[in-house]
PDB file of C-alpha atoms in Angstrom:
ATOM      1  CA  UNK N 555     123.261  10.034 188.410  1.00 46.00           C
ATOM      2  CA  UNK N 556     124.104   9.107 191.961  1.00 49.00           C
ATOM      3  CA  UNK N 557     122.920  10.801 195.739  1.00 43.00           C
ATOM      4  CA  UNK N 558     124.436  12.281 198.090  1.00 48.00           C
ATOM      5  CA  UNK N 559     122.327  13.338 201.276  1.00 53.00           C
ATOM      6  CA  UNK N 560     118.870  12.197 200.126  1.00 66.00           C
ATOM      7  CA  UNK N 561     119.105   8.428 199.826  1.00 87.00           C
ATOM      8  CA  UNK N 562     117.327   6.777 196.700  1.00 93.00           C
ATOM      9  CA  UNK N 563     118.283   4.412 193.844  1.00 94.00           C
ATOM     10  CA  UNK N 564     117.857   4.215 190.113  1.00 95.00           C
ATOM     11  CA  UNK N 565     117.526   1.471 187.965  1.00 95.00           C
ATOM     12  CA  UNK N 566     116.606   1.066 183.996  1.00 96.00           C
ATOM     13  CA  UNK N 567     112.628   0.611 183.655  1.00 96.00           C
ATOM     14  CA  UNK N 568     111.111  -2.041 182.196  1.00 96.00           C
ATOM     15  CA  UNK N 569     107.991  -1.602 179.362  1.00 95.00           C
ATOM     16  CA  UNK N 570     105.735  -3.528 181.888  1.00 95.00           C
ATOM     17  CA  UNK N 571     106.695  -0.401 184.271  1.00 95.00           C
ATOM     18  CA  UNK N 572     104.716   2.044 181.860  1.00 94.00           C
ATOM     19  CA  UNK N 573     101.261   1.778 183.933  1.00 93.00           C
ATOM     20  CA  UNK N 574     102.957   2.367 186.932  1.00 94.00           C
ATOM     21  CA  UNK N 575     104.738   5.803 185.909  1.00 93.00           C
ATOM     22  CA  UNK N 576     101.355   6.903 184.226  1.00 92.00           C
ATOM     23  CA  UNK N 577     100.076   6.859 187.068  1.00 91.00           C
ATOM     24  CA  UNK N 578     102.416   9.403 188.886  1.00 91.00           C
ATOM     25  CA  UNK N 579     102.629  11.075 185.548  1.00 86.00           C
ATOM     26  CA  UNK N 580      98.676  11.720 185.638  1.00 88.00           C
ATOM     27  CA  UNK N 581      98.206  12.725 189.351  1.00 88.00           C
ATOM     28  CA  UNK N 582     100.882  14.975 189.164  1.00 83.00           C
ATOM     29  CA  UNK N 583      99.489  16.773 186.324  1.00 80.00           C
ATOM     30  CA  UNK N 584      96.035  16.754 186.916  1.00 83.00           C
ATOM     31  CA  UNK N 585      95.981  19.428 189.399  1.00 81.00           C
ATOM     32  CA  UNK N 586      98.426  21.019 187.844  1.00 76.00           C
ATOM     33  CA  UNK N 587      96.364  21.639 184.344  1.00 73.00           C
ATOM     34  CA  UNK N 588      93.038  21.429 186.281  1.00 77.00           C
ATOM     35  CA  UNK N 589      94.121  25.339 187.552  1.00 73.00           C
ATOM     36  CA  UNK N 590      94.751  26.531 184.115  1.00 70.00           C
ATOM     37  CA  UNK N 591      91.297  25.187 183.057  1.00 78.00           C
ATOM     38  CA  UNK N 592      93.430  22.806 180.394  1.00 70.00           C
ATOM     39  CA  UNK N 593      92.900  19.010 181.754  1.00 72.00           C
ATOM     40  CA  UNK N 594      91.936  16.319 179.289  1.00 84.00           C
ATOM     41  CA  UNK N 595      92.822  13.003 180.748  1.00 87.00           C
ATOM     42  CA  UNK N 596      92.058  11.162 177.332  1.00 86.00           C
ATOM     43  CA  UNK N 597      94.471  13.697 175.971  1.00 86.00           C
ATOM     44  CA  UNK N 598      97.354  13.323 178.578  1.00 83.00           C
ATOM     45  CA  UNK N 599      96.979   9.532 178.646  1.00 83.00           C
ATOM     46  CA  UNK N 600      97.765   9.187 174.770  1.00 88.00           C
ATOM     47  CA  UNK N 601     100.602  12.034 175.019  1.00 85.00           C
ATOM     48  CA  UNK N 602     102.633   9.717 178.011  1.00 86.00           C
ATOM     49  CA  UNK N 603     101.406   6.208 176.411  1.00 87.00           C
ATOM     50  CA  UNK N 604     103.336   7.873 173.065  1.00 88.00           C
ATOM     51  CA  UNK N 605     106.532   9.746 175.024  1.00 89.00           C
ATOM     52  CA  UNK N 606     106.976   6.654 177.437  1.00 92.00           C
ATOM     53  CA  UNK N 607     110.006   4.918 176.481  1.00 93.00           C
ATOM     54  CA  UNK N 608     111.415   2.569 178.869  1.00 95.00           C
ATOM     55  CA  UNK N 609     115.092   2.343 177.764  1.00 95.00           C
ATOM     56  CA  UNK N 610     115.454   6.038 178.567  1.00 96.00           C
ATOM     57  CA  UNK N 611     113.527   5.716 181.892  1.00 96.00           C
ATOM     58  CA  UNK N 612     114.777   5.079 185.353  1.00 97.00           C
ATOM     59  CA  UNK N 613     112.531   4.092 188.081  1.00 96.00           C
ATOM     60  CA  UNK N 614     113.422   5.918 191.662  1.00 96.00           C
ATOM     61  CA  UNK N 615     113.136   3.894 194.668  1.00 96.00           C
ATOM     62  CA  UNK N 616     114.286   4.411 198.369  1.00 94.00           C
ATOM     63  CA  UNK N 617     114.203   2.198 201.143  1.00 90.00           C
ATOM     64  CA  UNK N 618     113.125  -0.573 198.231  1.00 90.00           C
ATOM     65  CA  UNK N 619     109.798   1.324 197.642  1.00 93.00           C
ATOM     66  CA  UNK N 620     109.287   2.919 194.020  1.00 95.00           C
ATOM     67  CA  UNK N 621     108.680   6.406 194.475  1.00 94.00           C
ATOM     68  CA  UNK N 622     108.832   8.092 190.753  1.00 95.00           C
ATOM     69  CA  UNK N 623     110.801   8.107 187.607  1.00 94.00           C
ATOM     70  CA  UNK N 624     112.636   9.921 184.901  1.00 96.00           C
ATOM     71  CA  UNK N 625     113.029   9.857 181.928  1.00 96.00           C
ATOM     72  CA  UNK N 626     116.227  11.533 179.810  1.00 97.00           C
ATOM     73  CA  UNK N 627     115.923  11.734 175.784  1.00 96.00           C
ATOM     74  CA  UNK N 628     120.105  12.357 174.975  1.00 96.00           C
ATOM     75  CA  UNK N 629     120.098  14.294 171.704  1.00 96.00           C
ATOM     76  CA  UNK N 630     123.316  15.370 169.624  1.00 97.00           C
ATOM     77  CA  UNK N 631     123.253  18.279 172.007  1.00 97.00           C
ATOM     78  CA  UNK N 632     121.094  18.559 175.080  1.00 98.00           C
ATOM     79  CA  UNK N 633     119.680  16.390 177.026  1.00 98.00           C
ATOM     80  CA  UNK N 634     115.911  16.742 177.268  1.00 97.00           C
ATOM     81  CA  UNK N 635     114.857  16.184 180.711  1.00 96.00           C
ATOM     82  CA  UNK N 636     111.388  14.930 179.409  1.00 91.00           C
ATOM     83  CA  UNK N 637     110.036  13.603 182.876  1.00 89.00           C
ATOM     84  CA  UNK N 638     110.803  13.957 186.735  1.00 92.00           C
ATOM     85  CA  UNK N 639     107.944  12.483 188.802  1.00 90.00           C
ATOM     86  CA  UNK N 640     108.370  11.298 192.219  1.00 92.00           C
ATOM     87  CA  UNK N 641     104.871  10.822 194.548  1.00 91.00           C
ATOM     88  CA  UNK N 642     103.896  13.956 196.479  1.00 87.00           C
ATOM     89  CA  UNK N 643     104.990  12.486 199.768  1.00 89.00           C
ATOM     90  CA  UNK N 644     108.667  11.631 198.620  1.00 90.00           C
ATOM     91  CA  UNK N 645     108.814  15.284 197.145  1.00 87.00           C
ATOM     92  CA  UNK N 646     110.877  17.965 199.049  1.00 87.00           C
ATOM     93  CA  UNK N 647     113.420  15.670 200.172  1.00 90.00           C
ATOM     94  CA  UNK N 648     116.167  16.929 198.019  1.00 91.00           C
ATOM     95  CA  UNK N 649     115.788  13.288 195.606  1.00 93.00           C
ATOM     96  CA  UNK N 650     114.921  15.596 192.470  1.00 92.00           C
ATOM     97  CA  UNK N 651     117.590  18.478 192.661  1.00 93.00           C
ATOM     98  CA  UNK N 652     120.103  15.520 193.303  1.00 94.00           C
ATOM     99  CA  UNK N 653     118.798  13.434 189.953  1.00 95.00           C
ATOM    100  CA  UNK N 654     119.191  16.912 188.295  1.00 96.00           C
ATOM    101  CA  UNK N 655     122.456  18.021 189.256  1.00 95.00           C
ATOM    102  CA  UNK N 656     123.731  14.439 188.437  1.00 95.00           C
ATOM    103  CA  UNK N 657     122.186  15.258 184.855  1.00 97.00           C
ATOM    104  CA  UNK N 658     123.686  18.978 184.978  1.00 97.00           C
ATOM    105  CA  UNK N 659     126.961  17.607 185.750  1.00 96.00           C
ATOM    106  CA  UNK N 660     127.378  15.257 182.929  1.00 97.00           C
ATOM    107  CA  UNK N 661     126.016  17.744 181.006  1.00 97.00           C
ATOM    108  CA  UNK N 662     128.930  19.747 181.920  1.00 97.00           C
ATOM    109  CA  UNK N 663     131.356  17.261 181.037  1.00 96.00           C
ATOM    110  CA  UNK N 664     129.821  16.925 177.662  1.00 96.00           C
ATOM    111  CA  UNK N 665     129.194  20.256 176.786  1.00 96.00           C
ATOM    112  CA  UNK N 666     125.791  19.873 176.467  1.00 98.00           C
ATOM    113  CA  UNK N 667     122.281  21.419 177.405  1.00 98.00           C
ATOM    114  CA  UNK N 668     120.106  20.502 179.568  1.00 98.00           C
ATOM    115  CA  UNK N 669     116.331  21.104 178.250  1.00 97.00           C
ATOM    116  CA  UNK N 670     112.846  20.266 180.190  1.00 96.00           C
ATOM    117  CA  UNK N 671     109.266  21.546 179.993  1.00 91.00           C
ATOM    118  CA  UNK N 672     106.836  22.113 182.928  1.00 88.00           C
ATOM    119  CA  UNK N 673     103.490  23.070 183.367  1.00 81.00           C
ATOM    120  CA  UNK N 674     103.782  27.218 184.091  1.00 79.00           C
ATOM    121  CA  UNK N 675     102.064  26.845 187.728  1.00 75.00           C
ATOM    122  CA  UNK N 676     104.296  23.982 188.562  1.00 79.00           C
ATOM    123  CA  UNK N 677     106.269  24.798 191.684  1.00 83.00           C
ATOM    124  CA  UNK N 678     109.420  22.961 190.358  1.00 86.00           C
ATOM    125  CA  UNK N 679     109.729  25.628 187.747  1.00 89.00           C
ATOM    126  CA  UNK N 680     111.270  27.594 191.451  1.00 90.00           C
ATOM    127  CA  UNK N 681     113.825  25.205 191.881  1.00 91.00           C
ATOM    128  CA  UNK N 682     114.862  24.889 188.020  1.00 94.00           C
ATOM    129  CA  UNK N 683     115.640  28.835 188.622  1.00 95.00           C
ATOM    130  CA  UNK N 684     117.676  28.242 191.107  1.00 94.00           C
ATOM    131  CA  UNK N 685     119.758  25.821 189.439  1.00 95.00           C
ATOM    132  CA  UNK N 686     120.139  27.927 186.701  1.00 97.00           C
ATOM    133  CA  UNK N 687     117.577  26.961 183.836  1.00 97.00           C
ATOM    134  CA  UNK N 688     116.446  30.002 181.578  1.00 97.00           C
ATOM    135  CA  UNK N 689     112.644  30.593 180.505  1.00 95.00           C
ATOM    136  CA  UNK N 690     112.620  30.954 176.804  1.00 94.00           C
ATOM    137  CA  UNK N 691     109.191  31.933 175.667  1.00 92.00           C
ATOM    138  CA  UNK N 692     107.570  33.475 179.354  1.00 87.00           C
ATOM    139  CA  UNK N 693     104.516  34.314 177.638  1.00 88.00           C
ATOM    140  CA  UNK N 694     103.947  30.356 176.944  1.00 84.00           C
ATOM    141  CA  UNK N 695     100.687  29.025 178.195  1.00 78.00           C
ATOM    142  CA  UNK N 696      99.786  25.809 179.642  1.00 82.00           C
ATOM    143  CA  UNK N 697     103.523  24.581 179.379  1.00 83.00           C
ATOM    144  CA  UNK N 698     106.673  26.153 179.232  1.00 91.00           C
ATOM    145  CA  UNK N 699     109.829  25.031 177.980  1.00 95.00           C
ATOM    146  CA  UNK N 700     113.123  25.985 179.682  1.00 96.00           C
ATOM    147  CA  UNK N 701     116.928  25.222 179.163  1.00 98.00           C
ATOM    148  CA  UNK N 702     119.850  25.122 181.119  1.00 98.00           C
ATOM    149  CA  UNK N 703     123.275  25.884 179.410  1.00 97.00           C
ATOM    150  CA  UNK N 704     126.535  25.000 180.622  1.00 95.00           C
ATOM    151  CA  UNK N 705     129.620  27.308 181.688  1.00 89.00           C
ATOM    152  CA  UNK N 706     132.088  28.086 178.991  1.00 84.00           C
ATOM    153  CA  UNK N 707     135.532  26.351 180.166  1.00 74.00           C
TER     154      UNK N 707
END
């Protein structure tokens, strides 16, 4: 999981951590829903108080300020990217792609998938593209799942 040109660290969360990445969780998707006329905070704060889970959560700092998290659910299979947040004003700096190609390239390794799902007007859904993750259903509506599958050796 570890950078190269955009500087950050991870470490494990811990459960006291949970309000914290709630809080990026819901400000990120607020706007996000709020443009397909589907935001319902008491909704959204039940679904991330019942997905948080801070064993498979890292917390993303840089220069010793905490700027997001993740959080990785590894299955048999795949790994399910289940959450990337960082704080709008950290974003752009490279610090996601370089979390996911750490992920990608373990995946590799493994010979696993890499699965995440994103709200369909979030811009990220450009970069997953790029780095080679596959819409399944494109008709899906407010979220849409995508996976990433690694080269045959």
């Amino acid at each position: 999981f570890m950078a190269s040109r955009s500087r950050f660290e991870l470490r494990t969360a811990r459960p006291e951590e949970f309000d914290f990445a709630a809080e990026i969780y819901i400000a990120a998707m607020r706007p996000l829903m709020q443009q397909l006329n589907a935001w319902d905070e008491p909704m959204r704060r039940a679904a991330i108080r019942r997905s948080f889970k801070a064993a498979d959560s890292r917390i993303i700092s840089r220069d010793g300020a905490d700027i997001g998290w993740i959080q990785v659910t590894e299955r048999d299979a795949d790994y399910h990217l289940t959450q990337i947040q960082i704080i709008e004003e950290y974003c752009g700096l490279g610090i996601g792609s370089d979390i996911i190609n750490g992920l990608l390239d373990r995946a590799t390794r493994e010979g696993k998938t890499v699965s995440l799902s994103a709200v369909r007007v979030n811009r990220a859904i450009e970069l997953y593209k790029r780095m080679g993750f596959e819409v399944i259903d494109p008709k899906a509506s407010p979220i849409i799942d995508m996976v990433w599958t690694p080269a045959p050796r």
